[in-house]
Structure formats: structure tokens, C-alpha cells
PDB file of C-alpha atoms and ligand atoms in Angstrom:
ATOM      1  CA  UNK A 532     115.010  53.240  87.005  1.00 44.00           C
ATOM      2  CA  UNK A 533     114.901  55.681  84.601  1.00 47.00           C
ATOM      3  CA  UNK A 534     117.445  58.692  85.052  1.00 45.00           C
ATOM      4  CA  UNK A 535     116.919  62.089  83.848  1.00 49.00           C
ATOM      5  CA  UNK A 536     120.497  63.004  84.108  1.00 46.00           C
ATOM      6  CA  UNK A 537     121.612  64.304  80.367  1.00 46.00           C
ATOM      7  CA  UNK A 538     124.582  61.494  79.188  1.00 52.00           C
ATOM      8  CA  UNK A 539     127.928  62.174  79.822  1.00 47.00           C
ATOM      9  CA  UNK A 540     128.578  62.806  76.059  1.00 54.00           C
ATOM     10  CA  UNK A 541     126.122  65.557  75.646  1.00 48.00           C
ATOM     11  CA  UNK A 542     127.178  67.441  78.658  1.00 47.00           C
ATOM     12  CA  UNK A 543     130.912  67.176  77.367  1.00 51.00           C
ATOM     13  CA  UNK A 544     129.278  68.927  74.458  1.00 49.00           C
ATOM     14  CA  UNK A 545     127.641  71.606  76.332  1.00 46.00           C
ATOM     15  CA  UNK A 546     131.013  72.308  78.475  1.00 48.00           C
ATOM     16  CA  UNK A 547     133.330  71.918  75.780  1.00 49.00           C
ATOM     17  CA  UNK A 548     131.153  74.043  73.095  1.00 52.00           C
ATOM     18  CA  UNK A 549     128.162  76.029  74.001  1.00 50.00           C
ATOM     19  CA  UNK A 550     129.203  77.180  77.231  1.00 48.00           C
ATOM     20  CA  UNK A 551     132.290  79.224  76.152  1.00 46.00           C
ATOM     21  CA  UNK A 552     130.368  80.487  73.182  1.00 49.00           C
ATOM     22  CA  UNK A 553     127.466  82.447  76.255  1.00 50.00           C
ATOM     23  CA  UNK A 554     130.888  83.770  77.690  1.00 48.00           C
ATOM     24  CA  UNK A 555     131.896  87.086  75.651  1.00 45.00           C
ATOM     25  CA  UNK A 556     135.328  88.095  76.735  1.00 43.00           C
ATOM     26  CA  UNK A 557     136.448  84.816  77.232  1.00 45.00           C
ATOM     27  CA  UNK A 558     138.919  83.891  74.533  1.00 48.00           C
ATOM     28  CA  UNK A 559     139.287  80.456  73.694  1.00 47.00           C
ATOM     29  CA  UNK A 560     142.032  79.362  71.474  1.00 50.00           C
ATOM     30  CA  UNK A 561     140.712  76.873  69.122  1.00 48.00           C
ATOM     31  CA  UNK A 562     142.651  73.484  69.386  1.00 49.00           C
ATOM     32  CA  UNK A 563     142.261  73.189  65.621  1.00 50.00           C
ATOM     33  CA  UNK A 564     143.834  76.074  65.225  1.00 66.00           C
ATOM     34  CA  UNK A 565     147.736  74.289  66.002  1.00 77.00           C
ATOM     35  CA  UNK A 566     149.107  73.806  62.952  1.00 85.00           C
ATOM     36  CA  UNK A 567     150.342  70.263  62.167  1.00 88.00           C
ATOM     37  CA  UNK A 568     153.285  69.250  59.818  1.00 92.00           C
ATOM     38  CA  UNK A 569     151.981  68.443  56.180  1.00 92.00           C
ATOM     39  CA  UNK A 570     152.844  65.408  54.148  1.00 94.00           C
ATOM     40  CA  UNK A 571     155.557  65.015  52.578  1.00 97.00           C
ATOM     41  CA  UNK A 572     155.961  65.935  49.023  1.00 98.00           C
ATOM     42  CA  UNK A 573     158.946  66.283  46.131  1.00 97.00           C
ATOM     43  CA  UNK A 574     160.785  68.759  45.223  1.00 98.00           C
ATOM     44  CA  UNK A 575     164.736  70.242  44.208  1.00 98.00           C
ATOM     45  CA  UNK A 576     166.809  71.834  46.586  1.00 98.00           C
ATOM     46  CA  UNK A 577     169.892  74.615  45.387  1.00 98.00           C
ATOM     47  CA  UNK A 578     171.933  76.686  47.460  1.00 98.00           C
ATOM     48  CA  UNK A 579     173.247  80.353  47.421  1.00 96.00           C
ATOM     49  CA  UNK A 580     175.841  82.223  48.904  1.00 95.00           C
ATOM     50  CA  UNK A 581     178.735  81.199  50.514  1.00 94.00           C
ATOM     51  CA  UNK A 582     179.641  79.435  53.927  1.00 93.00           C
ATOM     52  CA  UNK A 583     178.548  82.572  55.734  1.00 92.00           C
ATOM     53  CA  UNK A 584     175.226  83.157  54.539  1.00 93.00           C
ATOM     54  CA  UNK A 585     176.089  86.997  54.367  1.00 92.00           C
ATOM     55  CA  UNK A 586     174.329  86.647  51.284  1.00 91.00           C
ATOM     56  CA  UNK A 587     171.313  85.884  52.760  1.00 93.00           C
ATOM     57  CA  UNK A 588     170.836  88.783  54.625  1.00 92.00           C
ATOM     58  CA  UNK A 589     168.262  91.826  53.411  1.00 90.00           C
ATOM     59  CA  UNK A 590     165.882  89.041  51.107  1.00 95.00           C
ATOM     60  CA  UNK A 591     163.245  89.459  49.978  1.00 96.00           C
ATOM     61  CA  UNK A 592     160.583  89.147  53.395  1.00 97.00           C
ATOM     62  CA  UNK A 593     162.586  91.868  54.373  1.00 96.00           C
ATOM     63  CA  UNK A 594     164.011  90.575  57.726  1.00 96.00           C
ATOM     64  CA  UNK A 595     167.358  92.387  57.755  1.00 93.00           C
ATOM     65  CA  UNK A 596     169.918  90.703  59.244  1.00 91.00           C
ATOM     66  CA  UNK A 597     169.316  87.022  59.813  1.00 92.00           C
ATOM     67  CA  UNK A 598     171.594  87.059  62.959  1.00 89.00           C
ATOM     68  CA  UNK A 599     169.842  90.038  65.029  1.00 87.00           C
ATOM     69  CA  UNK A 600     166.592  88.847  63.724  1.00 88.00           C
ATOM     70  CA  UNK A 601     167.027  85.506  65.049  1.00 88.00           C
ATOM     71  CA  UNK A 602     166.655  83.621  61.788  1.00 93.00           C
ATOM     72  CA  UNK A 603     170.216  82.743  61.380  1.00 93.00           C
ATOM     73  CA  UNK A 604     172.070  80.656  59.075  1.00 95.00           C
ATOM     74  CA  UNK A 605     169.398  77.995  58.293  1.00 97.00           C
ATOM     75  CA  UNK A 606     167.462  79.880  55.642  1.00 97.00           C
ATOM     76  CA  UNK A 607     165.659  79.266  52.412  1.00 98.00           C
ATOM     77  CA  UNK A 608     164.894  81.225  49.143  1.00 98.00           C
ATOM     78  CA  UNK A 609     161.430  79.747  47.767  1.00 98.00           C
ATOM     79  CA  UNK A 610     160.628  79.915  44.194  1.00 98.00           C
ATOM     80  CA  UNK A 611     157.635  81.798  43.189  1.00 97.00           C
ATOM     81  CA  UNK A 612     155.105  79.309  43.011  1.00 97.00           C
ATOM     82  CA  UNK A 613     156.410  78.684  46.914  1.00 98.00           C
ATOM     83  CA  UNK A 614     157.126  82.123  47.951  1.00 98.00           C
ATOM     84  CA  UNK A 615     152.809  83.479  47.351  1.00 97.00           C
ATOM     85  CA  UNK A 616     153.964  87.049  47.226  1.00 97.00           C
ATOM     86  CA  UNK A 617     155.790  87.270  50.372  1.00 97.00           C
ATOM     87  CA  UNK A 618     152.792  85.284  52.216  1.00 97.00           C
ATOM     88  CA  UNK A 619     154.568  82.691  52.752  1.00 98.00           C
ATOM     89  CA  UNK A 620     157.762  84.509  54.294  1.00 98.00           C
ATOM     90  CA  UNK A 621     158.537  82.975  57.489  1.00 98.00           C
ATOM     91  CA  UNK A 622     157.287  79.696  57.106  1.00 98.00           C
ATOM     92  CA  UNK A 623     159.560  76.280  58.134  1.00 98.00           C
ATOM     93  CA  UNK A 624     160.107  73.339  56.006  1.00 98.00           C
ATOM     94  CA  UNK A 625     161.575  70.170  56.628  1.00 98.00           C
ATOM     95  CA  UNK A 626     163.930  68.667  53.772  1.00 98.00           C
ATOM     96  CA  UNK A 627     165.699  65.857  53.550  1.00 98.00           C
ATOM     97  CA  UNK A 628     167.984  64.567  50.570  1.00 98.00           C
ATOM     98  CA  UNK A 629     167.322  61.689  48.528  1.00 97.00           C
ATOM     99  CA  UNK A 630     168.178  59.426  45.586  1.00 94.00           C
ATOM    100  CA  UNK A 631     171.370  61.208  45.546  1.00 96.00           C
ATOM    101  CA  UNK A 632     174.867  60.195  46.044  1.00 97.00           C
ATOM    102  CA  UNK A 633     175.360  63.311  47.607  1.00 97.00           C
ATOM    103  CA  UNK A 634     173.128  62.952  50.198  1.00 98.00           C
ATOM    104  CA  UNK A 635     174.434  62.500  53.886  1.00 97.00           C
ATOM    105  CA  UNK A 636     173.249  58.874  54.641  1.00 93.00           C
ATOM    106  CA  UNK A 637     172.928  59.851  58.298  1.00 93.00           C
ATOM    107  CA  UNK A 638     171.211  63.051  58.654  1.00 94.00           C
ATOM    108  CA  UNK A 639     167.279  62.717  58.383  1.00 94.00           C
ATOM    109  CA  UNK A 640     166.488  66.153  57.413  1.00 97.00           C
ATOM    110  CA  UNK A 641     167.089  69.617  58.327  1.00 98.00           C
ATOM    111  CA  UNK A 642     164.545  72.631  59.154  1.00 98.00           C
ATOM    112  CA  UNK A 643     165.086  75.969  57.274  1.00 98.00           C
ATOM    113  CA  UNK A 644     162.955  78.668  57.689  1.00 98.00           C
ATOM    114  CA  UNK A 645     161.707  80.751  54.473  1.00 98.00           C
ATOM    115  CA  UNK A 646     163.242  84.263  54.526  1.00 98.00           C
ATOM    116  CA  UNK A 647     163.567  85.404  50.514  1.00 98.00           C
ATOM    117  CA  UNK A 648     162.503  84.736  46.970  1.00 98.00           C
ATOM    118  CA  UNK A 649     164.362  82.756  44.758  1.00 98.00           C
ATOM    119  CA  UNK A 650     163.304  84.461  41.628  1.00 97.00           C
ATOM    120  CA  UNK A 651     162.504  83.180  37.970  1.00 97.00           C
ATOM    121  CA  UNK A 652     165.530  83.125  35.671  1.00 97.00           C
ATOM    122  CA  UNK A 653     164.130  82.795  32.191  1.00 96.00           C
ATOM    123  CA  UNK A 654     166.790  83.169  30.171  1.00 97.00           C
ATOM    124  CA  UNK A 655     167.849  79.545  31.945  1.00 97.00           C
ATOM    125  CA  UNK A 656     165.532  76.367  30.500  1.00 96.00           C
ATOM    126  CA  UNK A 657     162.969  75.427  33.611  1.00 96.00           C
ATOM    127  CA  UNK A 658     165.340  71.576  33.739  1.00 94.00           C
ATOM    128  CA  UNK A 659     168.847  73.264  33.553  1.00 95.00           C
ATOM    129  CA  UNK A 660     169.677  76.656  35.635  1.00 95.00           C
ATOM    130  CA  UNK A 661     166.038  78.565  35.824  1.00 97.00           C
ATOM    131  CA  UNK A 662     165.026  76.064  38.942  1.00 98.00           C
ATOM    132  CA  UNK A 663     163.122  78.676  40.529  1.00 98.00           C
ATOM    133  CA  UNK A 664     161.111  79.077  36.890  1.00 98.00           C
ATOM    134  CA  UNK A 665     156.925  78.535  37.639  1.00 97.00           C
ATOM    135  CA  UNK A 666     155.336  76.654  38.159  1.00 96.00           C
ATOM    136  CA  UNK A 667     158.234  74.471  39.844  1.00 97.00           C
ATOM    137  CA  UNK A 668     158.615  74.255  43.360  1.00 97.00           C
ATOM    138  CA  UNK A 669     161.952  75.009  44.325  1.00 98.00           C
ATOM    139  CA  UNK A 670     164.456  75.492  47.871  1.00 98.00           C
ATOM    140  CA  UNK A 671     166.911  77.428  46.928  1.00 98.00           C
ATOM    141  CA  UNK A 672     168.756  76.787  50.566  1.00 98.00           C
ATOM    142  CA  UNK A 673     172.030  79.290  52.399  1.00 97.00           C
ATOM    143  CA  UNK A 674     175.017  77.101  52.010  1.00 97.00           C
ATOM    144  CA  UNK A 675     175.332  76.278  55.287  1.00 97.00           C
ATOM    145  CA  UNK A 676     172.200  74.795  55.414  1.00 98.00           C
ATOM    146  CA  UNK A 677     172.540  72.610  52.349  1.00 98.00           C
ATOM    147  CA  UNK A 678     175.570  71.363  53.596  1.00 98.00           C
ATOM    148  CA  UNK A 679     173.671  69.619  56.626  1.00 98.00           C
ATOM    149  CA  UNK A 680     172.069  67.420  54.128  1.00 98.00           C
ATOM    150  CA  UNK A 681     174.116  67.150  50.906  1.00 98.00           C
ATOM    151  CA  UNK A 682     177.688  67.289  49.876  1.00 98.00           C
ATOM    152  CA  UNK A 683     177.591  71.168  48.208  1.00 97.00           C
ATOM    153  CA  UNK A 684     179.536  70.140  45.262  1.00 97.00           C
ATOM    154  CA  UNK A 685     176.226  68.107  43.633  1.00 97.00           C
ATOM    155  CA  UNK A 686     174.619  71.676  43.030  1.00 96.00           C
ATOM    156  CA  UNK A 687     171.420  70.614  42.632  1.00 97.00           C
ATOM    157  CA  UNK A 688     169.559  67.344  44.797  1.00 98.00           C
ATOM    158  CA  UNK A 689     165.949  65.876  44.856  1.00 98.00           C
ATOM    159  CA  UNK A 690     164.722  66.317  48.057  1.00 98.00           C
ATOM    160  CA  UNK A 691     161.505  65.493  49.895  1.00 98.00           C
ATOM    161  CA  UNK A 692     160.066  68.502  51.737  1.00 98.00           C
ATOM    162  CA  UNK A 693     157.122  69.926  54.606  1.00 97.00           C
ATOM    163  CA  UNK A 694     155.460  72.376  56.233  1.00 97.00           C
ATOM    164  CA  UNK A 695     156.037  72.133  59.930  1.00 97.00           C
ATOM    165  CA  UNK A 696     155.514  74.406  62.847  1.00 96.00           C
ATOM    166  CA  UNK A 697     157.603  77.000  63.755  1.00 97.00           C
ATOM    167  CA  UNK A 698     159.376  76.510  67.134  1.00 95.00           C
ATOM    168  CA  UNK A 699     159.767  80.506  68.454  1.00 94.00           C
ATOM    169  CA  UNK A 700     160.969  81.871  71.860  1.00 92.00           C
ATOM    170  CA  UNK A 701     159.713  84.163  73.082  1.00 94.00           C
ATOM    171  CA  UNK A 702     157.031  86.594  71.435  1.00 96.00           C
ATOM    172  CA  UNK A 703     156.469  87.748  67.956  1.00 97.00           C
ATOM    173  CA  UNK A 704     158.457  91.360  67.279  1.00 97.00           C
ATOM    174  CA  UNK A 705     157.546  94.251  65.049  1.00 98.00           C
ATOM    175  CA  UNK A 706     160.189  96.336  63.267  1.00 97.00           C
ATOM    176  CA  UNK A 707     158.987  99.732  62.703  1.00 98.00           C
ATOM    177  CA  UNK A 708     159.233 101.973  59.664  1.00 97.00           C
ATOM    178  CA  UNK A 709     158.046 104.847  58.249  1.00 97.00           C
ATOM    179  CA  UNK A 710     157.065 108.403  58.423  1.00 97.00           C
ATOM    180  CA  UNK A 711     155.028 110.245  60.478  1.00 96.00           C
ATOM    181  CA  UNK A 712     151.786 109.681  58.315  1.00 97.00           C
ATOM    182  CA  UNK A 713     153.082 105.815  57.337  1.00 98.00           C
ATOM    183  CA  UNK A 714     153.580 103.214  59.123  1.00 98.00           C
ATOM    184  CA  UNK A 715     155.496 100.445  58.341  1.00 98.00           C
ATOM    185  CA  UNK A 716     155.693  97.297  60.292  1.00 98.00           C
ATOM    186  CA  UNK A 717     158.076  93.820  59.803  1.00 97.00           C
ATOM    187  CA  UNK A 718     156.264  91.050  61.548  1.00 98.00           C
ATOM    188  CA  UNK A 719     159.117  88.618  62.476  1.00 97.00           C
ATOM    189  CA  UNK A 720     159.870  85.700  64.726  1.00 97.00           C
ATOM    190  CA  UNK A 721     155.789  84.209  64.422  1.00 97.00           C
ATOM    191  CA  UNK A 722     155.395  80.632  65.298  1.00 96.00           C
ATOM    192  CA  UNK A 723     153.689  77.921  64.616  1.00 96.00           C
ATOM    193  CA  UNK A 724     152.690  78.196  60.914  1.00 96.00           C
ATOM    194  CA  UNK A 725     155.185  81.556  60.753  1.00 97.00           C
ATOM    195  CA  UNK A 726     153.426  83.110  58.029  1.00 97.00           C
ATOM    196  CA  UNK A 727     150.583  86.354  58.481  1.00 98.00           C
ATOM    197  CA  UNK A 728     147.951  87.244  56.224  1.00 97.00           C
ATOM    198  CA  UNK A 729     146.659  90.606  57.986  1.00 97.00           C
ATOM    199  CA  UNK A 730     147.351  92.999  60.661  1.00 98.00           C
ATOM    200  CA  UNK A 731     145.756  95.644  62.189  1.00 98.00           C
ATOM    201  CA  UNK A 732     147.389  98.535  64.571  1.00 98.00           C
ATOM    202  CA  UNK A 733     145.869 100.291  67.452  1.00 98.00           C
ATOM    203  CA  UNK A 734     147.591 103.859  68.915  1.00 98.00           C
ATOM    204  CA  UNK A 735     146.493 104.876  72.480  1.00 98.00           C
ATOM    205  CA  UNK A 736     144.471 107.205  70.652  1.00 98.00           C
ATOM    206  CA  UNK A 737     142.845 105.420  67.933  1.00 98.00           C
ATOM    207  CA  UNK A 738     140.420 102.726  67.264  1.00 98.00           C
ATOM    208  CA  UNK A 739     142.170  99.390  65.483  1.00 98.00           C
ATOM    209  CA  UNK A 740     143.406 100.389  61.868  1.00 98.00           C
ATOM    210  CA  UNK A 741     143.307  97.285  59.339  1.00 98.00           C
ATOM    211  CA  UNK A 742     147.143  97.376  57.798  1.00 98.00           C
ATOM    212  CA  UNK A 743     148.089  96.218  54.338  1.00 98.00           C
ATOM    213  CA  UNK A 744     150.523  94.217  52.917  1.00 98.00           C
ATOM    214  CA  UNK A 745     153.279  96.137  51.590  1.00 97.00           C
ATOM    215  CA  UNK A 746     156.197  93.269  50.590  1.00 96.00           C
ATOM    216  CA  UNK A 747     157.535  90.214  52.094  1.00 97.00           C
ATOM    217  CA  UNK A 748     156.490  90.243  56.074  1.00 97.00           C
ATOM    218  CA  UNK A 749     155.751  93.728  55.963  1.00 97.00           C
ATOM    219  CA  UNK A 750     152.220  95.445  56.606  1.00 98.00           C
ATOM    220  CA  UNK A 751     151.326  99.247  56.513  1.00 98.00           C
ATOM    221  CA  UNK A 752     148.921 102.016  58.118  1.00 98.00           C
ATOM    222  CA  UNK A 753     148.124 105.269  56.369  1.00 98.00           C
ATOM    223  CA  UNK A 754     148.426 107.039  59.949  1.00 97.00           C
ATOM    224  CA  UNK A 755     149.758 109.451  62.124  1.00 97.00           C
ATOM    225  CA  UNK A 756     150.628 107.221  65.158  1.00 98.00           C
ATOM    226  CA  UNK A 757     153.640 108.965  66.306  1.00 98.00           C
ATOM    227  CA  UNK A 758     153.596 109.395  70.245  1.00 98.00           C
ATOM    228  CA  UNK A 759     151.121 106.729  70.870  1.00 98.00           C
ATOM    229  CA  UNK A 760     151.663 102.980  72.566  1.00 98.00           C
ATOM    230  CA  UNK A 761     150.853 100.876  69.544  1.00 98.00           C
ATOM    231  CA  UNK A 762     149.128  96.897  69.785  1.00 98.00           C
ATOM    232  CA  UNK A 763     148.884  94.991  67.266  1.00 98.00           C
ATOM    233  CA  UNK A 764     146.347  92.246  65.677  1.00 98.00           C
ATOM    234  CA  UNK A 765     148.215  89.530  64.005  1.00 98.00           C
ATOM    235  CA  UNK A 766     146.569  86.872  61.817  1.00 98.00           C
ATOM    236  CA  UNK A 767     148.022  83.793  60.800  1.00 97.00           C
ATOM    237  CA  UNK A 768     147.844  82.927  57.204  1.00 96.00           C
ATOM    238  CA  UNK A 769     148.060  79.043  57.869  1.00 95.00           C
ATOM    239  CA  UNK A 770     145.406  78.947  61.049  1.00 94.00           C
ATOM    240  CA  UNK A 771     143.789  82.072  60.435  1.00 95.00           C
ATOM    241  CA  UNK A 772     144.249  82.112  63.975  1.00 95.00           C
ATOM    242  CA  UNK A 773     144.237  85.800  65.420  1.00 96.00           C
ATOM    243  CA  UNK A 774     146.721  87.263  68.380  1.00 96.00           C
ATOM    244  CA  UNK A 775     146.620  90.392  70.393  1.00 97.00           C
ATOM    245  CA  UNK A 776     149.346  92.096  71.178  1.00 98.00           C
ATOM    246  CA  UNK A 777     148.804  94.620  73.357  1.00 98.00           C
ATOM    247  CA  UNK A 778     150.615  98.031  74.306  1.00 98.00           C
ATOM    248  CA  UNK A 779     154.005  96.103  72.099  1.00 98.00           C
ATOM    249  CA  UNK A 780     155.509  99.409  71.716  1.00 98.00           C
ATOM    250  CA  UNK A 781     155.834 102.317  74.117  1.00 98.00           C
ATOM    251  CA  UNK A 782     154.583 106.093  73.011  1.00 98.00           C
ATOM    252  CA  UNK A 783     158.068 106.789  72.632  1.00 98.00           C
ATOM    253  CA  UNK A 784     158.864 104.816  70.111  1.00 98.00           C
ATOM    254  CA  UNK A 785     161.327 105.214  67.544  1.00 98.00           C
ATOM    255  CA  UNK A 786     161.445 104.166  64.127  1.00 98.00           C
ATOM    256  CA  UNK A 787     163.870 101.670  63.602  1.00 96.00           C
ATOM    257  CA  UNK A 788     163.581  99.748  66.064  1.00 97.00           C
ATOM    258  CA  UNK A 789     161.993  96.392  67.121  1.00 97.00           C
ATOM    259  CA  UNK A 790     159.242  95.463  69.572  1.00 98.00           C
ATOM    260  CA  UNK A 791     158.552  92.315  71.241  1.00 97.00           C
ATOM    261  CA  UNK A 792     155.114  91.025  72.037  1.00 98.00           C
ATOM    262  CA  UNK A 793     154.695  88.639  75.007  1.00 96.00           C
ATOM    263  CA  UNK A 794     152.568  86.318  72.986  1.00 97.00           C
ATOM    264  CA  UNK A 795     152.793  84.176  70.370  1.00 96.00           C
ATOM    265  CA  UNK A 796     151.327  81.245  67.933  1.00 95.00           C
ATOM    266  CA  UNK A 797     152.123  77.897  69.028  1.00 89.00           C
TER     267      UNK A 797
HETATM  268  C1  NAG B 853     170.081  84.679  34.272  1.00 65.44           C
HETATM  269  O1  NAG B 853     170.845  83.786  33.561  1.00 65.44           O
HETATM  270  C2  NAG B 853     171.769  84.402  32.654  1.00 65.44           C
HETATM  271  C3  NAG B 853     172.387  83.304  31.816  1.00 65.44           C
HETATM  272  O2  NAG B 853     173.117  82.400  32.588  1.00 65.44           O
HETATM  273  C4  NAG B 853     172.786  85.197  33.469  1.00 65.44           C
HETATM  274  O3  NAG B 853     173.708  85.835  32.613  1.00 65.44           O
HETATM  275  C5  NAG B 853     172.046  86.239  34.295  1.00 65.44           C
HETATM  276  O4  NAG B 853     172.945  86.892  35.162  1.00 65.44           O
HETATM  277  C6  NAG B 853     170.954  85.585  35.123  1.00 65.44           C
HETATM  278  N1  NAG B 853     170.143  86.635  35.726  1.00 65.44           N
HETATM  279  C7  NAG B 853     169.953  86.708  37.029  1.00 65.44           C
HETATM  280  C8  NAG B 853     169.072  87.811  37.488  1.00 65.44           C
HETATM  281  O5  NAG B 853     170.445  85.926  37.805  1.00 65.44           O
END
């Protein structure tokens, strides 16, 4: 007998897609959306600074203090051609040593997580000093984190390298800066593909502002939004998945200091 039941497969399809789609309000996070490692791919890795990574501190994404921040000690400087004018602040990489006798035969890789620009040299040839020269691809890696993988004293090792997902606790925080007609905001501790390509504010009082990029992972608003609880739309550069962060800061916030959302990319 013939049944007029749809097929299983075409109801799955209805459920899965249309449905949500005649549901406004319901947010549905797209499953595409969680960002995967990407393949692996060759490149040189360097190191600055000493043992402590003090050096690191204040790069070039402008996170401050690596500690507080919790970025730490496993850092990265990215050449140029890596760094995408502070896009691609925040992002985590994979790399792991090879075809070196430097290279600790036991240690598969570490993570580092990108927090400043290594920048172009050009008084130093491209193949001797000028590594972060474009167009190459370069890690320019804190000590300490070099000296998971390699033996410091080679200076310089080929290394394969990826993008993977940033593993975060906890929500993404906003430093704020400023004036009381500018606002500045740090984006900082983002997961999953780390990185932001717009932001948007919202006071208590005001409709959502569209922000722009000012320098590493830090966006602006031409506003007065002194006083008001502020939210925040965060896009991620990798996913171009967006999050809402709502009422992150209270309307007595200060300048200076950082906010934490409850929410996060994954
Ligand atoms: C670039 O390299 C030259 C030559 O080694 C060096 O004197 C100079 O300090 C370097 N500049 C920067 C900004 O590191």
C-alpha cells in the first residue's frame, strides 16, 4: 500500500532547516560555523626575548600583559604576511619542529597563541636575519615557547605549522579605553578561531553602533557612552560567526578596566 507519509529524509530536512528559519528569535548556531584545524603547512620558527617572556608583553594586538590577560608565556610574533593587520591577533597555531637536529624528538608540537607582529627588517637579506621580510611566513615564538620544541641555541628551525581552535574559559573580555566621546575596546580571550573582524557596541541608551578597527585586537566608537551598560556584537573573522554579549559592562564603568562576557566562540 501506498503511504503518503513524506520520507524520513525530507522531514529531517524540514526539521533540521526550514523550520528554524519560520522561527524569528530563535538563534541557531550554525554547526559549520566550528572552526576546524587547517592542514598542515611549512614554515620557520625564531624566538625573542628571554626565558621570561617580559619581552612579550605590550605587542603589537595590544593585549597588555600576557599574564593578567591570560595569554601567558606561550606566545607568537607573526610576520606580516601572517599577522593581516592585526586581524589575525589572537589566533592559535600548532608547530612542531622538524628536519632539525635541534628538534626535541619527543615533543609533537606545541600551541602558541598569536599576540604581536614580528616586523620586516630590510636592512637583513629575506634568507639570513630579515625572517619576518614579505612575503615569508614566519613564527617568531617567546623563548619559552620555542624551547618546548627546539634546543634555543639553533636560532632558527623549519617547522610545520596550523590553525587550530582556540580552547578559552570562560567568556570573551573587553578592555576599555578612551575618552568620553571615544571609545576604545581590546577584544581578548575569543575562542575558537580567536581572531574578530567587526564589532559593534550598544549603551542602555543607544541603538547598536558599528565599531572600527583601530590596531591589533582593538575596535572603536565615535560616542559618548559614558554612564551607560554597554553589550557588545562580536564577529569572528575565521567563522564570521556573530556573538552577543549582552549588558558586559555595568553603567559605572571605568576606563581601564576589563569586562567579561558570559559567552563565547567554541
Ligand atoms: C635591522 O637590522 C640591522 C642590521 O642588523 C640592525 O642594526 C637594526 O637594529 C635592525 N632593526 C630593527 C628594527 O630591528
Amino acid at each position: 500500500m501506498a503511504s503518503y507519509f513524506p520520507r524520513p529524509s525530507f522531514v529531517a530536512i524540514v526539521v533540521v532547516f526550514v523550520l528554524p528559519l519560520m522561527m524569528p528569535g530563535i538563534t541557531i548556531r550554525p554547526v559549520l560555523a566550528i572552526f576546524r584545524p587547517s592542514p598542515w603547512k611549512i614554515a620557520h620558527a625564531t624566538f625573542y626575548g628571554d626565558e621570561t617572556a617580559s619581552e612579550t608583553m605590550g605587542g603589537a594586538c595590544g593585549y597588555g600583559n600576557l599574564f593578567t590577560n591570560g595569554y601567558g608565556i606561550d606566545t607568537v610574533a607573526l610576520s606580516s604576511t601572517l599577522f593581516n593587520n592585526g586581524y589575525a591577533c589572537g589566533t592559535c597555531f600548532q608547530i612542531k619542529c622538524m628536519q632539525s637536529k635541534a628538534c626535541y624528538a619527543n615533543v609533537a608540537f606545541t600551541t602558541v597563541t598569536a599576540t604581536n607582529l614580528c616586523p620586516p627588517n630590510w636592512s637583513k637579506p629575506s634568507d639570513n636575519g630579515g625572517w619576518c621580510n614579505p612575503p615569508r611566513v614566519h613564527f617568531d615564538m617567546s623563548k619559552p615557547a620555542f624551547m618546548k620544541i627546539a634546543n634555543w641555541k639553533a636560532g632558527i628551525i623549519p617547522v610545520a605549522y596550523r590553525r587550530v581552535p582556540c580552547i578559552k574559559k570562560d567568556g570573551i573580555r573587553f578592555t576599555l579605553q578612551g575618552n568620553g566621546y571615544w571609545l576604545l575596546a581590546y577584544v581578548m580571550n575569543v575562542g575558537g578561531g580567536g581572531d574578530v573582524s567587526g564589532m559593534w557596541v550598544k549603551g542602555s541608551k543607544t541603538g547598536w553602533i558599528r565599531m572600527s578597527h583601530n590596531w591589533g585586537a582593538s575596535y572603536q566608537a565615535f560616542s559618548t557612552l559614558v554612564g551607560q551598560s554597554l553589550s557588545f556584537i562580536v564577529t569572528s573573522y575565521t567563522t564570521k560567526e556573530t556573538i552577543t554579549a549582552w549588558n558586559v559592562a555595568p553603567s559605572n564603568w571605568k576606563f581601564g578596566a576589563t569586562y567579561k562576557a558570559n559567552v563565547n566562540f567554541r
